[in-house]
Short mmCIF file of C-alpha atoms in Angstrom, two decimals:
data_model
loop_
_atom_site.label_atom_id
_atom_site.label_comp_id
_atom_site.label_asym_id
_atom_site.label_seq_id
_atom_site.Cartn_x
_atom_site.Cartn_y
_atom_site.Cartn_z
CA MET M 1 -19.18 -44.14 -6.87
CA ILE M 2 -18.41 -41.51 -4.24
CA THR M 3 -14.68 -42.19 -4.63
CA LYS M 4 -14.92 -41.57 -8.37
CA LYS M 5 -16.72 -38.26 -7.80
CA ILE M 6 -14.07 -37.09 -5.32
CA TYR M 7 -11.34 -38.10 -7.76
CA ALA M 8 -13.07 -36.22 -10.59
CA LEU M 9 -13.38 -33.12 -8.40
CA LEU M 10 -9.70 -33.21 -7.47
CA MET M 11 -8.70 -33.60 -11.11
CA ALA M 12 -10.89 -30.64 -12.04
CA CYS M 13 -9.14 -28.56 -9.36
CA LEU M 14 -5.73 -29.50 -10.71
CA VAL M 15 -6.72 -28.75 -14.30
CA SER M 16 -8.15 -25.38 -13.29
CA ALA M 17 -5.04 -24.51 -11.28
CA ASN M 18 -2.74 -25.40 -14.17
CA ALA M 19 -4.89 -23.49 -16.66
CA LEU M 20 -4.81 -20.42 -14.46
CA ALA M 21 -1.06 -20.69 -13.99
CA ASP M 22 -0.61 -20.70 -17.77
CA ASP M 23 -2.74 -17.58 -18.30
CA ASP M 24 -1.13 -14.56 -19.87
CA ALA M 25 0.31 -12.23 -17.24
CA ASN M 26 -2.17 -9.55 -18.23
CA GLN M 27 -4.98 -11.75 -16.93
CA LEU M 28 -3.49 -12.10 -13.44
CA ASN M 29 -6.07 -10.72 -11.06
CA MET M 30 -4.20 -8.84 -8.33
CA GLU M 31 -7.23 -6.89 -7.18
CA ASN M 32 -7.44 -8.65 -3.83
CA GLY M 33 -4.38 -6.68 -2.73
CA VAL M 34 -2.54 -9.66 -1.21
CA ILE M 35 -1.60 -12.19 -3.92
CA PRO M 36 -2.68 -12.71 -7.55
CA ILE M 37 -5.70 -14.97 -7.94
CA ALA M 38 -4.62 -16.69 -11.15
CA ASP M 39 -1.22 -18.08 -10.29
CA ASP M 40 0.33 -21.41 -9.32
CA ARG M 41 0.46 -20.80 -5.57
CA GLY M 42 -1.81 -23.33 -3.91
CA PHE M 43 -4.91 -24.33 -5.80
CA THR M 44 -7.92 -22.64 -7.37
CA LEU M 45 -11.38 -24.07 -7.90
CA GLN M 46 -13.07 -22.97 -11.11
CA SER M 47 -16.29 -23.90 -12.87
CA ASN M 48 -16.15 -25.14 -16.45
CA ASP M 49 -17.56 -21.87 -17.81
CA GLY M 50 -15.17 -19.76 -15.70
CA ASN M 51 -18.01 -17.84 -14.03
CA PHE M 52 -17.14 -19.16 -10.57
CA VAL M 53 -13.63 -19.06 -9.09
CA PHE M 54 -12.68 -19.80 -5.49
CA LYS M 55 -9.15 -19.44 -4.14
CA PRO M 56 -8.25 -19.85 -0.47
CA TYR M 57 -4.94 -18.28 0.42
CA LEU M 58 -2.56 -17.39 3.20
CA TYR M 59 0.20 -14.82 3.37
CA LEU M 60 2.91 -14.77 6.03
CA GLN M 61 5.52 -12.07 6.49
CA SER M 62 8.10 -12.16 9.26
CA THR M 63 10.93 -9.65 9.66
CA LEU M 64 14.15 -9.19 11.58
CA ASN M 65 14.67 -5.49 12.30
CA TYR M 66 17.46 -3.20 13.46
CA ARG M 67 16.70 0.47 14.18
CA TYR M 68 19.16 3.05 15.48
CA TYR M 69 17.91 6.45 16.71
CA ASP M 70 19.86 9.69 17.14
CA ASP M 71 20.34 11.12 20.64
CA GLU M 72 17.77 13.92 20.29
CA GLY M 73 14.53 13.00 22.00
CA LEU M 74 16.23 10.37 24.19
CA ASP M 75 16.49 10.87 27.93
CA LYS M 76 19.69 9.20 29.12
CA ALA M 77 18.57 9.64 32.73
CA TYR M 78 16.06 6.89 32.07
CA ASN M 79 18.64 4.73 30.27
CA GLN M 80 16.91 5.14 26.94
CA ASP M 81 18.95 3.37 24.31
CA ASN M 82 19.76 4.43 20.77
CA VAL M 83 18.74 0.97 19.55
CA ALA M 84 14.99 0.40 19.91
CA ASN M 85 12.05 -1.22 18.14
CA SER M 86 14.41 -3.93 16.95
CA GLY M 87 14.22 -7.70 16.86
CA PHE M 88 11.75 -10.08 15.26
CA ALA M 89 8.27 -9.07 14.13
CA MET M 90 5.33 -10.78 12.48
CA ASN M 91 3.79 -8.09 10.31
CA TYR M 92 1.24 -10.21 8.47
CA ALA M 93 -0.38 -13.58 9.10
CA ILE M 94 -3.24 -13.33 6.62
CA ILE M 95 -5.80 -16.05 5.97
CA GLY M 96 -8.51 -15.43 3.42
CA PHE M 97 -10.35 -16.44 0.32
CA THR M 98 -11.03 -14.61 -2.90
CA GLY M 99 -12.50 -15.27 -6.31
CA LYS M 100 -15.39 -14.63 -8.67
CA ALA M 101 -19.10 -15.47 -8.80
CA PHE M 102 -21.75 -15.43 -11.54
CA GLY M 103 -19.19 -13.97 -13.93
CA LYS M 104 -19.95 -10.50 -12.55
CA ILE M 105 -18.80 -10.42 -8.94
CA ASP M 106 -15.30 -10.36 -7.45
CA TYR M 107 -15.00 -10.91 -3.70
CA ASN M 108 -12.34 -11.02 -1.03
CA VAL M 109 -12.39 -11.62 2.73
CA CYS M 110 -9.27 -11.97 4.87
CA ILE M 111 -8.10 -11.53 8.43
CA ASN M 112 -4.65 -10.64 9.69
CA ALA M 113 -4.01 -12.70 12.80
CA ALA M 114 -0.85 -10.67 13.52
CA ALA M 115 -2.86 -7.45 13.92
CA SER M 116 -5.05 -6.21 16.76
CA GLY M 117 -8.33 -4.38 17.14
CA GLY M 118 -10.11 -3.41 13.94
CA ASN M 119 -6.99 -4.20 11.90
CA ILE M 120 -7.65 -7.92 12.36
CA LEU M 121 -10.22 -7.60 9.58
CA GLN M 122 -7.80 -6.63 6.85
CA GLN M 123 -10.23 -6.68 3.93
CA ALA M 124 -13.84 -7.62 3.23
CA TRP M 125 -15.48 -6.51 0.00
CA ILE M 126 -17.56 -7.44 -3.03
CA ASP M 127 -17.14 -5.90 -6.47
CA TYR M 128 -20.01 -5.98 -8.98
CA ALA M 129 -19.23 -5.45 -12.67
CA ALA M 130 -22.17 -4.06 -14.61
CA MET M 131 -19.64 -3.85 -17.45
CA PRO M 132 -15.83 -3.46 -17.60
CA GLU M 133 -16.29 0.30 -17.72
CA LEU M 134 -18.62 0.39 -14.71
CA ARG M 135 -17.96 -1.50 -11.50
CA PHE M 136 -19.15 -1.00 -7.93
CA ARG M 137 -17.17 -2.01 -4.84
CA VAL M 138 -18.42 -1.99 -1.24
CA GLY M 139 -16.66 -2.97 1.98
CA LYS M 140 -13.21 -2.58 3.47
CA PHE M 141 -10.48 -2.12 0.87
CA LYS M 142 -7.67 0.18 -0.27
CA THR M 143 -8.47 3.83 -0.82
CA PRO M 144 -7.43 5.06 -4.31
CA PHE M 145 -4.33 7.02 -3.38
CA THR M 146 -0.63 6.34 -4.10
CA HIS M 147 0.87 3.54 -6.18
CA ALA M 148 2.92 2.36 -3.19
CA TYR M 149 -0.22 1.37 -1.24
CA LEU M 150 -2.15 0.09 -4.25
CA THR M 151 0.58 -2.38 -5.23
CA THR M 152 -0.29 -5.97 -4.30
CA LEU M 153 1.07 -6.64 -0.82
CA GLY M 154 3.35 -9.52 -1.77
CA GLU M 155 4.68 -7.79 -4.91
CA THR M 156 6.55 -4.75 -3.54
CA LEU M 157 10.16 -3.89 -4.34
CA PHE M 158 10.98 -2.98 -0.71
CA PRO M 159 9.79 -4.69 2.50
CA SER M 160 8.76 -1.30 3.94
CA LEU M 161 6.66 1.49 2.47
CA PRO M 162 8.28 4.89 1.83
CA THR M 163 8.66 6.76 5.13
CA SER M 164 7.24 9.88 3.49
CA LEU M 165 3.87 8.10 3.32
CA THR M 166 3.81 6.58 6.79
CA ALA M 167 5.53 9.12 9.10
CA GLN M 168 3.30 11.52 11.00
CA ALA M 169 3.50 15.19 10.03
CA ILE M 170 4.84 17.65 12.60
CA LEU M 171 2.38 20.29 13.83
CA PRO M 172 3.26 23.15 16.23
CA TYR M 173 0.30 22.28 18.46
CA SER M 174 0.08 19.59 21.11
CA LEU M 175 -3.23 18.07 20.00
CA ASN M 176 -3.01 14.34 20.55
CA ALA M 177 -5.81 13.68 18.08
CA VAL M 178 -4.01 15.40 15.19
CA THR M 179 -1.42 12.94 13.89
CA PRO M 180 -1.94 12.93 10.12
CA SER M 181 0.24 11.11 7.61
CA ILE M 182 0.08 11.41 3.85
CA GLY M 183 -0.84 7.76 3.17
CA THR M 184 -4.48 6.71 3.63
CA GLY M 185 -4.39 2.90 3.22
CA PHE M 186 -7.41 0.69 3.96
CA ASP M 187 -10.82 2.04 4.95
CA LEU M 188 -14.55 1.24 4.85
CA GLY M 189 -16.52 2.69 1.99
CA VAL M 190 -17.95 2.43 -1.49
CA GLU M 191 -16.48 3.29 -4.87
CA VAL M 192 -17.32 3.31 -8.57
CA HIS M 193 -14.47 2.29 -10.83
CA GLY M 194 -13.65 0.84 -14.22
CA MET M 195 -11.39 0.72 -17.24
CA ILE M 196 -12.41 2.59 -20.39
CA GLY M 197 -11.01 1.48 -23.73
CA GLY M 198 -8.46 -0.72 -21.98
CA LYS M 199 -6.31 2.36 -21.25
CA PHE M 200 -8.15 4.84 -19.04
CA GLY M 201 -8.92 3.87 -15.46
CA TYR M 202 -10.93 5.71 -12.83
CA GLU M 203 -11.92 5.26 -9.17
CA VAL M 204 -14.15 7.58 -7.17
CA GLY M 205 -15.92 7.02 -3.87
CA LEU M 206 -16.65 7.72 -0.22
CA TRP M 207 -14.93 6.24 2.84
CA ASN M 208 -15.18 6.78 6.59
CA GLY M 209 -11.78 8.42 6.72
CA THR M 210 -10.95 6.69 10.00
CA GLY M 211 -8.46 4.17 8.55
CA SER M 212 -8.19 0.42 8.90
CA ALA M 213 -8.31 0.28 12.71
CA GLN M 214 -11.99 1.30 12.88
CA ASN M 215 -14.74 -0.99 11.56
CA GLY M 216 -17.70 0.91 13.00
CA ALA M 217 -19.86 3.83 11.87
CA THR M 218 -18.59 6.77 13.92
CA LYS M 219 -18.99 9.81 11.66
CA GLY M 220 -21.41 12.76 11.68
CA LEU M 221 -21.96 16.01 9.79
CA SER M 222 -19.35 18.72 9.42
CA ASP M 223 -20.02 21.89 11.37
CA ASP M 224 -17.96 23.93 8.91
CA ASN M 225 -19.42 22.95 5.54
CA HIS M 226 -22.45 20.85 6.59
CA LEU M 227 -21.36 17.80 4.58
CA PRO M 228 -20.96 14.26 5.94
CA SER M 229 -17.63 13.92 7.74
CA LEU M 230 -16.20 11.38 5.32
CA LEU M 231 -13.21 10.83 3.07
CA TYR M 232 -13.98 11.89 -0.51
CA ALA M 233 -11.44 10.37 -2.90
CA GLY M 234 -10.78 9.80 -6.57
CA ARG M 235 -8.05 8.60 -8.94
CA VAL M 236 -7.62 8.54 -12.71
CA THR M 237 -4.95 6.62 -14.62
CA TYR M 238 -3.68 6.37 -18.17
CA GLN M 239 -2.20 3.01 -19.12
CA PRO M 240 -1.17 3.36 -22.79
CA LYS M 241 -0.10 -0.28 -23.20
CA GLY M 242 -3.04 -1.90 -21.46
CA ALA M 243 -3.78 -2.70 -17.83
CA MET M 244 -0.61 -2.81 -15.78
CA PRO M 245 -0.28 -5.61 -13.18
CA LEU M 246 -0.19 -4.27 -9.62
CA THR M 247 3.38 -5.44 -9.05
CA GLN M 248 6.84 -3.96 -8.53
CA GLY M 249 8.62 -7.16 -9.48
CA ASN M 250 7.61 -10.76 -10.11
CA PRO M 251 9.89 -13.45 -11.61
CA LYS M 252 6.92 -14.72 -13.66
CA LEU M 253 6.55 -11.31 -15.34
CA LEU M 254 9.93 -10.72 -16.98
CA HIS M 255 8.58 -10.04 -20.47
CA GLU M 256 6.10 -7.27 -19.74
CA ASP M 257 5.89 -3.87 -21.42
CA LYS M 258 3.47 -1.76 -19.36
CA MET M 259 3.26 1.85 -18.26
CA LEU M 260 0.99 3.83 -15.93
CA PHE M 261 0.40 7.52 -15.24
CA GLY M 262 -1.96 8.49 -12.43
CA LEU M 263 -3.48 11.49 -10.66
CA SER M 264 -5.33 11.21 -7.36
CA ALA M 265 -6.86 13.47 -4.72
CA ASN M 266 -8.92 13.17 -1.57
CA PHE M 267 -10.51 15.36 1.08
CA ASN M 268 -10.97 14.07 4.62
CA ASN M 269 -13.77 16.19 6.02
CA GLU M 270 -13.25 16.77 9.76
CA ALA M 271 -10.48 14.23 10.08
CA GLU M 272 -8.53 13.48 13.27
CA SER M 273 -11.43 13.60 15.74
CA GLU M 274 -13.14 16.58 14.10
CA SER M 275 -10.14 18.86 14.53
CA THR M 276 -8.81 19.32 10.97
CA ASN M 277 -9.84 19.09 7.34
CA ASP M 278 -7.15 17.33 5.29
CA PHE M 279 -6.68 17.58 1.54
CA ARG M 280 -4.24 15.34 -0.35
CA ALA M 281 -3.18 15.12 -3.98
CA GLY M 282 -0.67 12.94 -5.79
CA PHE M 283 0.94 12.06 -9.09
CA GLU M 284 2.30 8.60 -9.87
CA PHE M 285 4.27 6.90 -12.60
CA ALA M 286 5.13 3.21 -12.93
CA MET M 287 6.66 1.08 -15.66
CA LEU M 288 7.40 -2.60 -16.23
CA LYS M 289 9.82 -3.31 -19.07
CA ASN M 290 11.15 -6.87 -19.19
CA ARG M 291 13.43 -7.18 -16.15
CA TRP M 292 13.07 -3.49 -15.19
CA TYR M 293 10.62 -1.83 -12.84
CA VAL M 294 10.57 1.97 -12.43
CA GLY M 295 8.26 3.90 -10.14
CA ALA M 296 7.99 7.50 -8.93
CA GLU M 297 5.44 9.49 -6.96
CA ALA M 298 4.97 13.01 -5.63
CA TYR M 299 2.25 13.96 -3.16
CA TYR M 300 0.95 16.94 -1.21
CA MET M 301 -1.12 17.39 1.95
CA HIS M 302 -2.89 20.52 3.21
CA ILE M 303 -4.10 20.62 6.82
CA GLY M 304 -6.62 23.25 7.87
CA PHE M 305 -8.11 23.41 11.35
CA THR M 306 -11.86 23.43 11.88
CA GLU M 307 -13.59 26.53 13.20
CA ARG M 308 -14.10 25.00 16.64
CA GLN M 309 -10.33 24.78 17.09
CA LYS M 310 -10.05 28.60 16.75
CA ILE M 311 -6.73 28.24 14.91
CA ASP M 312 -6.47 30.25 11.71
CA ASP M 313 -3.18 28.74 10.54
CA SER M 314 -2.99 26.03 7.89
CA TYR M 315 -0.06 23.82 6.96
CA ASN M 316 1.25 22.27 3.76
CA TYR M 317 3.38 19.15 3.42
CA TRP M 318 4.88 17.46 0.40
CA GLY M 319 7.01 14.45 -0.34
CA GLY M 320 7.73 11.76 -2.86
CA TYR M 321 10.05 8.99 -3.92
CA ALA M 322 11.65 7.43 -6.98
CA GLN M 323 12.68 3.78 -7.14
CA VAL M 324 14.05 1.34 -9.67
CA GLY M 325 14.32 -2.44 -9.61
CA TYR M 326 16.13 -4.86 -11.90
CA PHE M 327 16.28 -8.65 -12.07
CA VAL M 328 20.00 -9.42 -12.28
CA HIS M 329 18.96 -13.08 -12.34
CA ARG M 330 15.56 -14.63 -12.89
CA GLN M 331 15.25 -15.15 -9.13
CA VAL M 332 17.18 -12.11 -7.86
CA GLN M 333 15.95 -8.51 -7.96
CA VAL M 334 17.91 -5.50 -6.70
CA GLY M 335 16.39 -2.11 -5.95
CA LEU M 336 17.27 1.51 -5.20
CA ARG M 337 14.95 4.13 -3.72
CA TYR M 338 15.27 7.80 -2.88
CA ASP M 339 12.53 9.04 -0.55
CA PHE M 340 12.06 12.63 0.65
CA TYR M 341 9.58 14.37 2.96
CA ASP M 342 8.94 17.96 4.02
CA ARG M 343 7.76 16.75 7.40
CA ASN M 344 7.85 20.09 9.25
CA GLY M 345 5.71 21.86 6.64
CA SER M 346 6.50 24.31 3.87
CA SER M 347 6.56 27.23 6.34
CA LYS M 348 9.88 25.94 7.71
CA ASP M 349 13.09 25.11 5.90
CA GLY M 350 14.46 21.59 5.79
CA ILE M 351 13.49 18.18 4.46
CA LEU M 352 14.18 14.55 5.26
CA ASN M 353 16.02 12.64 2.54
CA MET M 354 15.96 8.86 2.85
CA PRO M 355 17.97 6.73 0.41
CA ALA M 356 17.49 2.96 0.56
CA VAL M 357 18.73 -0.21 -1.13
CA SER M 358 17.12 -3.66 -1.34
CA VAL M 359 17.67 -7.15 -2.69
CA ASN M 360 14.93 -9.76 -3.21
CA TYR M 361 15.50 -13.47 -3.70
CA PHE M 362 12.60 -15.61 -4.96
CA ILE M 363 13.36 -19.21 -3.97
CA PRO M 364 12.30 -21.43 -6.89
CA LYS M 365 9.36 -23.80 -6.46
CA THR M 366 8.68 -22.77 -2.86
CA ASN M 367 6.63 -19.52 -3.03
CA ILE M 368 9.16 -18.04 -0.60
CA LYS M 369 10.54 -14.55 -1.04
CA LEU M 370 13.54 -13.34 0.96
CA ALA M 371 14.13 -9.60 1.03
CA ALA M 372 16.65 -7.34 2.71
CA MET M 373 16.87 -3.56 2.80
CA TYR M 374 18.79 -0.73 4.41
CA GLN M 375 17.58 2.86 4.76
CA TYR M 376 19.31 5.98 6.03
CA ILE M 377 17.40 9.03 7.28
CA GLY M 378 19.23 12.23 6.38
CA ARG M 379 18.30 15.84 7.12
CA THR M 380 19.16 18.87 5.07
CA GLY M 381 18.35 22.57 4.68
CA HIS M 382 17.15 23.30 8.22
CA LYS M 383 17.51 26.86 9.50
CA THR M 384 18.43 25.96 13.09
CA GLN M 385 19.84 22.94 14.86
CA LEU M 386 16.63 22.67 16.88
CA ASP M 387 14.57 22.40 13.69
CA ARG M 388 16.98 19.75 12.47
CA ASP M 389 16.69 17.78 15.70
CA LEU M 390 12.90 17.95 15.83
CA ASP M 391 12.36 16.92 12.21
CA ASP M 392 13.25 13.26 12.64
CA LEU M 393 11.82 12.65 16.11
CA GLY M 394 10.37 9.16 16.27
CA ILE M 395 12.10 8.08 13.05
CA CYS M 396 15.24 5.97 13.17
CA THR M 397 18.41 7.23 11.51
CA HIS M 398 19.51 3.76 10.39
CA MET M 399 17.13 0.94 9.57
CA ALA M 400 18.02 -2.55 8.36
CA GLN M 401 15.42 -5.21 7.74
CA VAL M 402 15.36 -8.81 6.55
CA MET M 403 12.00 -10.21 5.52
CA LEU M 404 10.77 -13.74 4.83
CA GLN M 405 7.51 -13.93 2.92
CA TYR M 406 5.45 -17.01 2.08
CA ALA M 407 2.26 -17.05 0.03
CA PHE M 408 -0.02 -19.99 -0.72
#
């Protein structure tokens, strides 16, 4: 009797997994930020009425890296080499589970065993849907800023994010606590979000503003404006052809026709250890059209020091990228990206321009993705050679990367 029950349960799992794999691409739930829930990777448990879904998953990403740095900033007296931060790396070793409950709740919990400190807890959140137009999410999850970060982790065109989002801005003050970058990534907080009329999306909420490495409550009240020292963020999108999957290329989605326009902004009140107030804004565009993917973003960051720093100056930074991907074969996608960043601020001349190329190979029936990319860091428009040399400190001139990704 017990054997028959176990057999029936296993058969139900298989039927549910196959049914989910056959779902229309528009129903793929990529909200967990790692892999789609309703796909044929691994297995998914689902109740007969569809109100309960449980999917355990893992995501592994290993890379082989080569980085070459220019001579500026290197001290040859200490035998510092132009080639550094190269070799093998394990960026992600994620184990988690995600799904639905009671037909109203989405949930996701995962840890990244390749990380350290607070980053080990990559995500942990629940999302309650009062209705499709009104949802509430609480926990650790992605802040609503930039399409590059919001794309599902295993679905990106390039193995690495645009440098304009991840590189630290240059400030003319040696304050170790002030190392802002334009991207905001994961954080702890709460948001209200939803999709209105199947075309208009919104997200608005509060986060700690301390990033993914901090899982504790460490904030206070702002001395300048007497508001909680938190990250206030919001994003609105227009998706004229229905909800767009959070992907930049998937061999299962070669017959899509989707488009997205988005505006986002956030204010980090007393960011960087209470030394600055940071404001960011961005525009994004993304399109899936059969074998094509096109994406472009522009973003801006304003840094103003708090009164206690006794610095009246403020600084403005801007950057962006445009990228295009095309499946030359059902399993092979090629990509081009042009990335640029005004890293030294608008008060000084000169920008970084960073072209890159990529190729992705999706090995059939294995859930393995192989990706390779090359990026060059160029500099242009600087007034002096010193400005030119300082602008790319800490960023490699040549970067080549090969990535192996497996998702279950």
